[in-house]
Amino acid sequence: MILIVDDAPENIISLKKVLEKNGFEVDTASSGDEALKKILKKSYVLIILDVQMPGMDGFEVAEAISGYSKAKETAIIFLSAASANVNLITRGYSSGGLDYISKPVDMNVLLLKVKTFYRIYEQSRALNEMQTKLLEEIEFRKEAERKKDEFISIASHELKTPMTSIKGYIQLLERSIDKNDVETVKIRLHKVQNQIEKLNLLVADLLDISKIESGKLKFNKKYFSFDKILDHIVEIMEQANPQVKFIKKGQINTEIFGDEMRIEQVIINFITNAIKYAPDSDEVHITSELRGSEIYFSVRDFGIGMAKEHQLQIFDKFYRVEETSERFQGLGIGLYICQEIIERHQGTIGVNSEPGEGSEFYFIIPVHPEKDINNN
Ligand code: ADP
């Protein structure tokens, strides 16, 4: 917007008319004081300033404006005969630009100057925007790099822990074999097997992450019984966690279309998290419901829960709730993979949680997803 400052109303009217005719938005002020008040409230691209005004003259107004942060980018065109004075004040004025036009005003020259200032203003605005975007991009990349480094260090640690256990158990196994103690050999072999299974899961998660990144996570979708895989998972979970009571509610009672193994992976992730993040509770509630043409599935625990600000971020890659990350082992990638799987089933994933009260993780997926011709 342009501000015209002139004490002669006839000058204002004629300038305003020409500028508006050429598509510019115009505001007016009939004194230096009024102009300063307006400039404090609004941002102008350009001020056309009459030099000779009673009270505060145009140069005084310009000097005052030079101190306003709001008018830093604003250019000024003086309407004056005295070009020398313009040069004088230019020195102290570090803003958008200064120019002058001799009176009587040649409208063509004025329009040319106005257009030039507008072009410069647009260009510098575009440059500023680009600079802001670039700075944001640099910050984003730095943060991603930091997260990646942190992830590599956690991942190596997570992989090393089962490796060290396996090494230890194998040494013990050798001793038991020497002693011909078959029972202890069996127990230790079982422990080695558990640690290998842990390693297997970790490596599978790491592979999934890299497949998601490169767009190569493939799905093998067909009709399967949701109730059956859930029963199977709960049975295994009950065996592995005899201290936990799994309370199952609801049934789907129909076959659904999807990747059985991947849906199983999400359910297992929800349940293992529910056990891991609720060390002082011994109950996990599992609900599955058919709601119209969709499945609603949830796992509720009575564990540590989490504050609102974490609830959206826990589905981000590598995100772990910092306050509790020391207490619980993990890589912060399980839920990220779950989200990808559910979204690729045209579903939604989410959490309801209260700190100290527990969490409920859920997903909703369609029973017969439409437009799923590519099977992925
Ligand atoms: P991991 O458990 O390996 O860190 P996840 O991606 O499965 O990775 O979970 C991301 C984060 O979400 C966890 O680090 C934890 O802070 C939080 N979280 C996940 N499940 C629960 C839960 N049931 N209760 C409380 N916090 C949870």
CSV table of C-alpha atoms and ligand atoms in Angstrom, one decimal:
chain,number,residue,atom,x,y,z
A,1,MET,CA,0.0,0.0,0.0
A,2,ILE,CA,1.1,3.6,-0.8
A,3,LEU,CA,0.8,6.5,1.7
A,4,ILE,CA,0.4,10.0,0.1
A,5,VAL,CA,1.3,12.7,2.6
A,6,ASP,CA,0.4,16.3,1.4
A,7,ASP,CA,-1.3,19.2,3.1
A,8,ALA,CA,-3.0,20.2,-0.2
A,9,PRO,CA,-6.2,18.1,-0.6
A,10,GLU,CA,-6.3,18.8,-4.4
A,11,ASN,CA,-2.8,17.2,-4.8
A,12,ILE,CA,-3.8,14.2,-2.8
A,13,ILE,CA,-7.0,13.7,-4.8
A,14,SER,CA,-5.2,13.8,-8.2
A,15,LEU,CA,-2.3,11.6,-7.1
A,16,LYS,CA,-4.7,9.1,-5.5
A,17,LYS,CA,-6.8,8.9,-8.6
A,18,VAL,CA,-3.9,8.2,-10.9
A,19,LEU,CA,-2.3,5.6,-8.6
A,20,GLU,CA,-5.6,3.8,-8.0
A,21,LYS,CA,-6.3,3.7,-11.7
A,22,ASN,CA,-3.1,1.9,-12.1
A,23,GLY,CA,-4.0,-0.7,-9.6
A,24,PHE,CA,-2.3,0.5,-6.5
A,25,GLU,CA,-3.9,0.6,-3.0
A,26,VAL,CA,-3.6,4.1,-1.6
A,27,ASP,CA,-3.9,5.7,1.9
A,28,THR,CA,-3.6,9.4,2.6
A,29,ALA,CA,-2.5,11.8,5.4
A,30,SER,CA,-2.7,15.6,5.3
A,31,SER,CA,0.1,16.3,7.8
A,32,GLY,CA,3.4,14.9,9.1
A,33,ASP,CA,1.8,14.1,12.4
A,34,GLU,CA,-1.0,12.1,10.9
A,35,ALA,CA,1.4,10.3,8.6
A,36,LEU,CA,3.6,9.2,11.6
A,37,LYS,CA,0.5,7.9,13.4
A,38,LYS,CA,-0.5,5.9,10.4
A,39,ILE,CA,3.0,4.5,9.8
A,40,LEU,CA,3.2,3.3,13.4
A,41,LYS,CA,0.0,1.2,12.8
A,42,LYS,CA,0.4,0.0,9.3
A,43,SER,CA,3.1,-1.2,6.9
A,44,TYR,CA,3.5,0.7,3.6
A,45,VAL,CA,5.6,-0.3,0.6
A,46,LEU,CA,6.0,3.4,-0.4
A,47,ILE,CA,5.4,6.9,1.0
A,48,ILE,CA,4.9,9.8,-1.3
A,49,LEU,CA,5.9,12.7,0.8
A,50,ASP,CA,5.4,16.4,0.2
A,51,VAL,CA,8.4,18.3,1.5
A,52,GLN,CA,6.8,21.7,2.1
A,53,MET,CA,4.1,21.2,4.7
A,54,PRO,CA,3.2,23.5,7.6
A,55,GLY,CA,4.3,22.1,11.0
A,56,MET,CA,6.5,19.0,10.5
A,57,ASP,CA,8.0,19.2,7.0
A,58,GLY,CA,8.6,16.1,4.7
A,59,PHE,CA,12.3,15.7,5.7
A,60,GLU,CA,11.5,15.8,9.4
A,61,VAL,CA,8.8,13.1,8.8
A,62,ALA,CA,11.4,11.0,6.9
A,63,GLU,CA,13.9,11.4,9.7
A,64,ALA,CA,11.4,10.3,12.3
A,65,ILE,CA,10.3,7.3,10.2
A,66,SER,CA,13.9,6.1,9.8
A,67,GLY,CA,13.8,5.1,13.5
A,68,TYR,CA,10.6,3.0,13.1
A,69,SER,CA,11.3,-0.7,12.7
A,70,LYS,CA,7.9,-1.1,11.0
A,71,ALA,CA,9.0,1.2,8.2
A,72,LYS,CA,12.4,-0.4,7.6
A,73,GLU,CA,11.5,-1.6,4.1
A,74,THR,CA,9.5,1.4,3.2
A,75,ALA,CA,10.7,3.6,0.3
A,76,ILE,CA,10.0,7.3,0.1
A,77,ILE,CA,9.5,9.6,-2.9
A,78,PHE,CA,9.7,13.3,-1.9
A,79,LEU,CA,7.7,15.8,-3.9
A,80,SER,CA,10.2,18.6,-3.9
A,81,ALA,CA,12.2,20.9,-6.1
A,82,ALA,CA,15.3,20.6,-3.9
A,83,SER,CA,17.2,17.5,-4.9
A,84,ALA,CA,20.2,18.5,-2.8
A,85,ASN,CA,18.3,18.2,0.5
A,86,VAL,CA,17.2,14.7,-0.5
A,87,ASN,CA,20.9,13.7,-0.8
A,88,LEU,CA,21.6,15.1,2.6
A,89,ILE,CA,19.1,13.0,4.4
A,90,THR,CA,19.8,9.9,2.4
A,91,ARG,CA,23.0,9.4,4.5
A,92,GLY,CA,21.1,8.7,7.7
A,93,TYR,CA,18.4,6.7,6.0
A,94,SER,CA,19.1,3.0,5.5
A,95,SER,CA,15.8,1.7,4.4
A,96,GLY,CA,14.0,0.6,1.3
A,97,GLY,CA,15.1,3.6,-0.9
A,98,LEU,CA,14.7,7.3,-1.5
A,99,ASP,CA,14.0,9.3,-4.5
A,100,TYR,CA,12.4,12.6,-5.4
A,101,ILE,CA,10.2,14.2,-8.0
A,102,SER,CA,10.1,17.9,-8.8
A,103,LYS,CA,6.9,19.7,-8.6
A,104,PRO,CA,4.7,20.1,-10.6
A,105,VAL,CA,4.5,16.4,-10.7
A,106,ASP,CA,4.9,14.6,-14.0
A,107,MET,CA,2.5,11.7,-13.5
A,108,ASN,CA,4.3,9.5,-16.0
A,109,VAL,CA,7.6,9.9,-14.2
A,110,LEU,CA,5.9,9.3,-10.8
A,111,LEU,CA,4.2,6.2,-12.1
A,112,LEU,CA,7.5,4.8,-13.4
A,113,LYS,CA,9.2,5.4,-10.1
A,114,VAL,CA,6.4,3.9,-8.1
A,115,LYS,CA,6.4,0.8,-10.3
A,116,THR,CA,10.2,0.5,-9.9
A,117,PHE,CA,10.0,0.7,-6.1
A,118,TYR,CA,7.2,-1.9,-6.1
A,119,ARG,CA,9.3,-4.2,-8.2
A,120,ILE,CA,12.2,-3.8,-5.9
A,121,TYR,CA,10.0,-4.4,-2.9
A,122,GLU,CA,8.5,-7.6,-4.4
A,123,GLN,CA,12.0,-8.9,-5.3
A,124,SER,CA,13.4,-8.2,-1.9
A,125,ARG,CA,10.3,-9.8,-0.3
A,126,ALA,CA,10.8,-12.9,-2.5
A,127,LEU,CA,14.5,-13.0,-1.5
A,128,ASN,CA,13.7,-12.7,2.2
A,129,GLU,CA,11.2,-15.5,1.9
A,130,MET,CA,13.7,-17.7,0.1
A,131,GLN,CA,16.3,-16.9,2.8
A,132,THR,CA,13.8,-17.9,5.6
A,133,LYS,CA,13.0,-21.1,3.8
A,134,LEU,CA,16.7,-21.9,3.3
A,135,LEU,CA,17.4,-21.3,7.0
A,136,GLU,CA,14.5,-23.5,8.0
A,137,GLU,CA,15.8,-26.2,5.6
A,138,ILE,CA,19.3,-26.0,7.1
A,139,GLU,CA,17.8,-26.3,10.7
A,140,PHE,CA,15.7,-29.2,9.6
A,141,ARG,CA,18.6,-31.1,8.1
A,142,LYS,CA,20.8,-30.4,11.1
A,143,GLU,CA,18.1,-31.8,13.4
A,144,ALA,CA,17.7,-34.9,11.1
A,145,GLU,CA,21.4,-35.4,11.1
A,146,ARG,CA,21.5,-35.2,14.9
A,147,LYS,CA,18.6,-37.6,15.2
A,148,LYS,CA,20.3,-40.0,12.9
A,149,ASP,CA,23.6,-39.9,14.8
A,150,GLU,CA,21.7,-40.5,18.1
A,151,PHE,CA,19.8,-43.4,16.4
A,152,ILE,CA,23.0,-45.0,15.3
A,153,SER,CA,24.5,-44.9,18.7
A,154,ILE,CA,21.3,-46.3,20.4
A,155,ALA,CA,20.9,-48.9,17.7
A,156,SER,CA,24.5,-50.1,18.1
A,157,HIS,CA,23.9,-50.3,21.8
A,158,GLU,CA,20.7,-52.2,21.4
A,159,LEU,CA,22.3,-54.7,19.1
A,160,LYS,CA,25.3,-55.1,21.3
A,161,THR,CA,23.3,-56.0,24.4
A,162,PRO,CA,21.8,-59.3,23.1
A,163,MET,CA,25.2,-60.1,21.4
A,164,THR,CA,27.0,-59.8,24.7
A,165,SER,CA,24.4,-62.0,26.4
A,166,ILE,CA,24.7,-64.6,23.6
A,167,LYS,CA,28.5,-64.6,24.0
A,168,GLY,CA,28.1,-65.1,27.8
A,169,TYR,CA,25.5,-67.9,27.5
A,170,ILE,CA,27.7,-69.8,25.0
A,171,GLN,CA,30.7,-69.7,27.4
A,172,LEU,CA,28.4,-71.1,30.1
A,173,LEU,CA,27.0,-73.6,27.7
A,174,GLU,CA,30.5,-75.0,27.0
A,175,ARG,CA,31.0,-75.5,30.7
A,176,SER,CA,27.6,-77.3,31.1
A,177,ILE,CA,28.5,-79.5,28.1
A,178,ASP,CA,31.8,-80.4,29.7
A,179,LYS,CA,29.9,-81.4,32.8
A,180,ASN,CA,27.4,-83.3,30.8
A,181,ASP,CA,24.6,-81.4,32.4
A,182,VAL,CA,21.9,-81.7,29.8
A,183,GLU,CA,19.1,-79.9,31.7
A,184,THR,CA,21.3,-76.7,32.1
A,185,VAL,CA,22.3,-77.0,28.5
A,186,LYS,CA,18.7,-76.9,27.5
A,187,ILE,CA,17.9,-73.9,29.7
A,188,ARG,CA,20.9,-72.0,28.3
A,189,LEU,CA,20.1,-72.8,24.8
A,190,HIS,CA,16.6,-71.5,25.3
A,191,LYS,CA,18.1,-68.2,26.6
A,192,VAL,CA,20.4,-68.0,23.6
A,193,GLN,CA,17.4,-68.5,21.4
A,194,ASN,CA,15.5,-65.7,23.2
A,195,GLN,CA,18.4,-63.3,22.6
A,196,ILE,CA,18.7,-64.3,18.9
A,197,GLU,CA,15.0,-63.6,18.6
A,198,LYS,CA,15.5,-60.1,20.0
A,199,LEU,CA,18.3,-59.5,17.6
A,200,ASN,CA,16.1,-60.8,14.8
A,201,LEU,CA,13.3,-58.4,15.6
A,202,LEU,CA,15.7,-55.4,15.9
A,203,VAL,CA,17.3,-56.2,12.5
A,204,ALA,CA,13.8,-56.7,10.9
A,205,ASP,CA,12.8,-53.2,12.2
A,206,LEU,CA,15.9,-51.7,10.9
A,207,LEU,CA,15.3,-53.3,7.5
A,208,ASP,CA,11.7,-52.1,7.5
A,209,ILE,CA,12.9,-48.5,8.2
A,210,SER,CA,15.2,-48.6,5.2
A,211,LYS,CA,12.5,-50.1,3.0
A,212,ILE,CA,10.0,-47.4,4.0
A,213,GLU,CA,12.7,-44.7,3.2
A,214,SER,CA,13.3,-46.2,-0.2
A,215,GLY,CA,9.6,-46.8,-0.9
A,216,LYS,CA,10.2,-50.6,-1.1
A,217,LEU,CA,8.0,-51.8,1.8
A,218,LYS,CA,5.9,-54.3,0.0
A,219,PHE,CA,2.5,-55.7,1.1
A,220,ASN,CA,1.1,-59.1,0.4
A,221,LYS,CA,-2.6,-58.6,0.8
A,222,LYS,CA,-5.3,-61.2,0.9
A,223,TYR,CA,-8.4,-62.1,2.9
A,224,PHE,CA,-7.6,-63.5,6.4
A,225,SER,CA,-9.3,-64.0,9.8
A,226,PHE,CA,-8.4,-61.1,12.1
A,227,ASP,CA,-9.9,-63.0,15.1
A,228,LYS,CA,-7.7,-66.0,14.4
A,229,ILE,CA,-4.4,-64.0,14.3
A,230,LEU,CA,-5.4,-62.1,17.4
A,231,ASP,CA,-6.1,-65.3,19.3
A,232,HIS,CA,-2.7,-66.7,18.2
A,233,ILE,CA,-0.8,-63.6,19.2
A,234,VAL,CA,-2.5,-63.4,22.6
A,235,GLU,CA,-1.7,-67.1,23.2
A,236,ILE,CA,2.0,-66.5,22.6
A,237,MET,CA,2.0,-63.3,24.7
A,238,GLU,CA,0.4,-65.2,27.6
A,239,GLN,CA,3.1,-67.9,27.4
A,240,ALA,CA,5.9,-65.3,27.3
A,241,ASN,CA,4.4,-63.1,30.0
A,242,PRO,CA,2.7,-65.3,32.5
A,243,GLN,CA,2.5,-62.4,35.0
A,244,VAL,CA,0.2,-60.3,32.7
A,245,LYS,CA,-3.6,-60.8,32.4
A,246,PHE,CA,-4.8,-60.2,28.8
A,247,ILE,CA,-8.4,-59.2,28.8
A,248,LYS,CA,-9.9,-59.6,25.4
A,249,LYS,CA,-13.2,-57.9,24.3
A,250,GLY,CA,-15.1,-58.2,21.1
A,251,GLN,CA,-14.8,-60.1,17.8
A,252,ILE,CA,-14.7,-59.2,14.2
A,253,ASN,CA,-16.4,-62.4,12.9
A,254,THR,CA,-15.5,-61.7,9.3
A,255,GLU,CA,-12.4,-62.0,7.0
A,256,ILE,CA,-10.6,-58.8,6.3
A,257,PHE,CA,-8.4,-57.8,3.3
A,258,GLY,CA,-4.8,-56.9,4.2
A,259,ASP,CA,-1.3,-58.1,4.8
A,260,GLU,CA,-1.7,-60.6,7.7
A,261,MET,CA,2.0,-60.5,8.7
A,262,ARG,CA,2.1,-56.8,8.8
A,263,ILE,CA,-1.2,-56.4,10.8
A,264,GLU,CA,0.2,-59.0,13.1
A,265,GLN,CA,3.4,-56.9,13.5
A,266,VAL,CA,1.3,-53.8,14.5
A,267,ILE,CA,-0.7,-55.8,17.1
A,268,ILE,CA,2.5,-57.3,18.6
A,269,ASN,CA,4.0,-53.9,18.7
A,270,PHE,CA,1.0,-52.4,20.6
A,271,ILE,CA,1.0,-55.3,23.0
A,272,THR,CA,4.7,-55.4,23.7
A,273,ASN,CA,4.7,-51.7,24.3
A,274,ALA,CA,1.7,-52.0,26.6
A,275,ILE,CA,3.7,-54.5,28.7
A,276,LYS,CA,7.0,-52.6,28.5
A,277,TYR,CA,5.6,-49.2,29.4
A,278,ALA,CA,3.5,-50.5,32.3
A,279,PRO,CA,6.0,-52.3,34.6
A,280,ASP,CA,3.8,-51.9,37.7
A,281,SER,CA,0.6,-53.2,36.2
A,282,ASP,CA,-0.5,-56.7,35.3
A,283,GLU,CA,-3.4,-56.0,33.0
A,284,VAL,CA,-3.7,-55.4,29.3
A,285,HIS,CA,-7.1,-54.8,27.7
A,286,ILE,CA,-7.5,-55.8,24.0
A,287,THR,CA,-10.6,-54.7,22.1
A,288,SER,CA,-11.6,-55.5,18.6
A,289,GLU,CA,-14.9,-54.3,17.1
A,290,LEU,CA,-16.5,-54.2,13.7
A,291,ARG,CA,-17.9,-50.7,13.2
A,292,GLY,CA,-19.8,-50.6,10.0
A,293,SER,CA,-17.3,-51.4,7.3
A,294,GLU,CA,-14.3,-50.7,9.5
A,295,ILE,CA,-12.4,-52.6,12.2
A,296,TYR,CA,-11.5,-50.8,15.4
A,297,PHE,CA,-8.7,-52.4,17.3
A,298,SER,CA,-7.2,-51.1,20.5
A,299,VAL,CA,-4.7,-52.1,23.2
A,300,ARG,CA,-5.1,-50.4,26.6
A,301,ASP,CA,-2.5,-50.4,29.4
A,302,PHE,CA,-2.4,-49.0,32.8
A,303,GLY,CA,1.2,-47.8,32.7
A,304,ILE,CA,3.2,-44.6,32.6
A,305,GLY,CA,1.1,-42.9,29.9
A,306,MET,CA,2.3,-39.7,28.3
A,307,ALA,CA,1.5,-36.0,28.1
A,308,LYS,CA,-0.5,-34.5,25.2
A,309,GLU,CA,2.6,-33.0,23.5
A,310,HIS,CA,4.2,-36.4,23.0
A,311,GLN,CA,1.0,-38.1,21.6
A,312,LEU,CA,1.4,-36.9,18.1
A,313,GLN,CA,5.2,-37.1,17.9
A,314,ILE,CA,5.6,-40.8,19.1
A,315,PHE,CA,4.6,-41.9,15.6
A,316,ASP,CA,7.6,-39.9,14.2
A,317,LYS,CA,10.7,-41.8,13.2
A,318,PHE,CA,13.2,-42.1,16.1
A,319,TYR,CA,10.9,-40.3,18.6
A,320,ARG,CA,11.1,-41.4,22.2
A,321,VAL,CA,9.6,-39.7,25.2
A,322,GLU,CA,12.8,-38.2,26.6
A,323,GLU,CA,11.8,-38.3,30.3
A,324,THR,CA,11.4,-42.1,30.2
A,325,SER,CA,14.0,-43.0,27.5
A,326,GLU,CA,16.6,-43.9,30.1
A,327,ARG,CA,14.3,-46.2,31.9
A,328,PHE,CA,13.0,-48.2,29.0
A,329,GLN,CA,15.1,-49.7,26.1
A,330,GLY,CA,14.0,-49.0,22.6
A,331,LEU,CA,14.8,-47.4,19.3
A,332,GLY,CA,11.7,-45.3,18.7
A,333,ILE,CA,10.9,-46.9,15.3
A,334,GLY,CA,8.2,-49.4,16.1
A,335,LEU,CA,5.3,-47.0,16.1
A,336,TYR,CA,6.7,-45.3,13.0
A,337,ILE,CA,6.6,-48.6,11.2
A,338,CYS,CA,3.1,-49.3,12.5
A,339,GLN,CA,1.8,-46.0,11.2
A,340,GLU,CA,3.2,-46.7,7.8
A,341,ILE,CA,1.6,-50.2,7.8
A,342,ILE,CA,-1.8,-48.8,8.9
A,343,GLU,CA,-1.8,-45.9,6.4
A,344,ARG,CA,-0.9,-48.4,3.7
A,345,HIS,CA,-4.1,-50.2,4.7
A,346,GLN,CA,-6.0,-46.9,4.2
A,347,GLY,CA,-6.5,-46.7,7.9
A,348,THR,CA,-5.7,-44.4,10.8
A,349,ILE,CA,-3.6,-45.0,13.9
A,350,GLY,CA,-3.7,-43.1,17.2
A,351,VAL,CA,-3.3,-42.9,20.9
A,352,ASN,CA,-5.3,-41.7,23.9
A,353,SER,CA,-3.2,-41.3,27.0
A,354,GLU,CA,-2.9,-39.6,30.4
A,355,PRO,CA,0.4,-39.4,32.3
A,356,GLY,CA,0.4,-41.9,35.1
A,357,GLU,CA,-3.0,-43.4,34.0
A,358,GLY,CA,-1.9,-45.5,31.0
A,359,SER,CA,-2.4,-45.4,27.2
A,360,GLU,CA,-4.7,-46.8,24.7
A,361,PHE,CA,-3.2,-47.4,21.2
A,362,TYR,CA,-5.7,-48.0,18.4
A,363,PHE,CA,-6.0,-48.4,14.7
A,364,ILE,CA,-9.0,-48.3,12.4
A,365,ILE,CA,-8.8,-50.0,9.0
A,366,PRO,CA,-11.5,-50.8,6.4
A,367,VAL,CA,-12.5,-54.4,6.0
A,368,HIS,CA,-12.6,-54.2,2.2
A,369,PRO,CA,-10.3,-51.4,1.2
A,370,GLU,CA,-11.3,-49.9,-2.2
A,371,LYS,CA,-9.0,-49.0,-5.0
A,372,ASP,CA,-6.4,-51.4,-3.7
A,373,ILE,CA,-5.6,-52.9,-7.1
A,374,ASN,CA,-1.8,-52.8,-6.8
A,375,ASN,CA,-1.9,-54.9,-3.7
A,376,ASN,CA,0.4,-52.5,-1.9
B,1,ADP,P1,10.4,-47.9,21.4
B,1,ADP,O1,9.4,-48.4,22.3
B,1,ADP,O2,11.3,-48.9,20.8
B,1,ADP,O3,11.1,-46.6,21.9
B,1,ADP,P2,8.1,-47.1,19.7
B,1,ADP,O4,8.1,-46.5,18.3
B,1,ADP,O5,7.4,-48.4,19.8
B,1,ADP,O6,9.6,-47.3,20.1
B,1,ADP,O7,7.5,-46.1,20.7
B,1,ADP,C1,7.9,-44.7,20.6
B,1,ADP,C2,7.8,-44.1,22.0
B,1,ADP,O8,6.5,-44.0,22.4
B,1,ADP,C3,8.5,-44.9,23.1
B,1,ADP,O9,9.8,-44.6,23.2
B,1,ADP,C4,7.7,-44.4,24.3
B,1,ADP,O10,8.2,-43.2,24.8
B,1,ADP,C5,6.3,-44.1,23.8
B,1,ADP,N1,5.4,-45.2,24.0
B,1,ADP,C6,5.0,-46.2,23.1
B,1,ADP,N2,4.1,-47.0,23.7
B,1,ADP,C7,3.8,-46.6,24.9
B,1,ADP,C8,2.9,-47.0,25.9
B,1,ADP,N3,2.1,-48.0,25.8
B,1,ADP,N4,2.9,-46.2,27.1
B,1,ADP,C9,3.7,-45.1,27.2
B,1,ADP,N5,4.5,-44.7,26.2
B,1,ADP,C10,4.6,-45.4,25.1
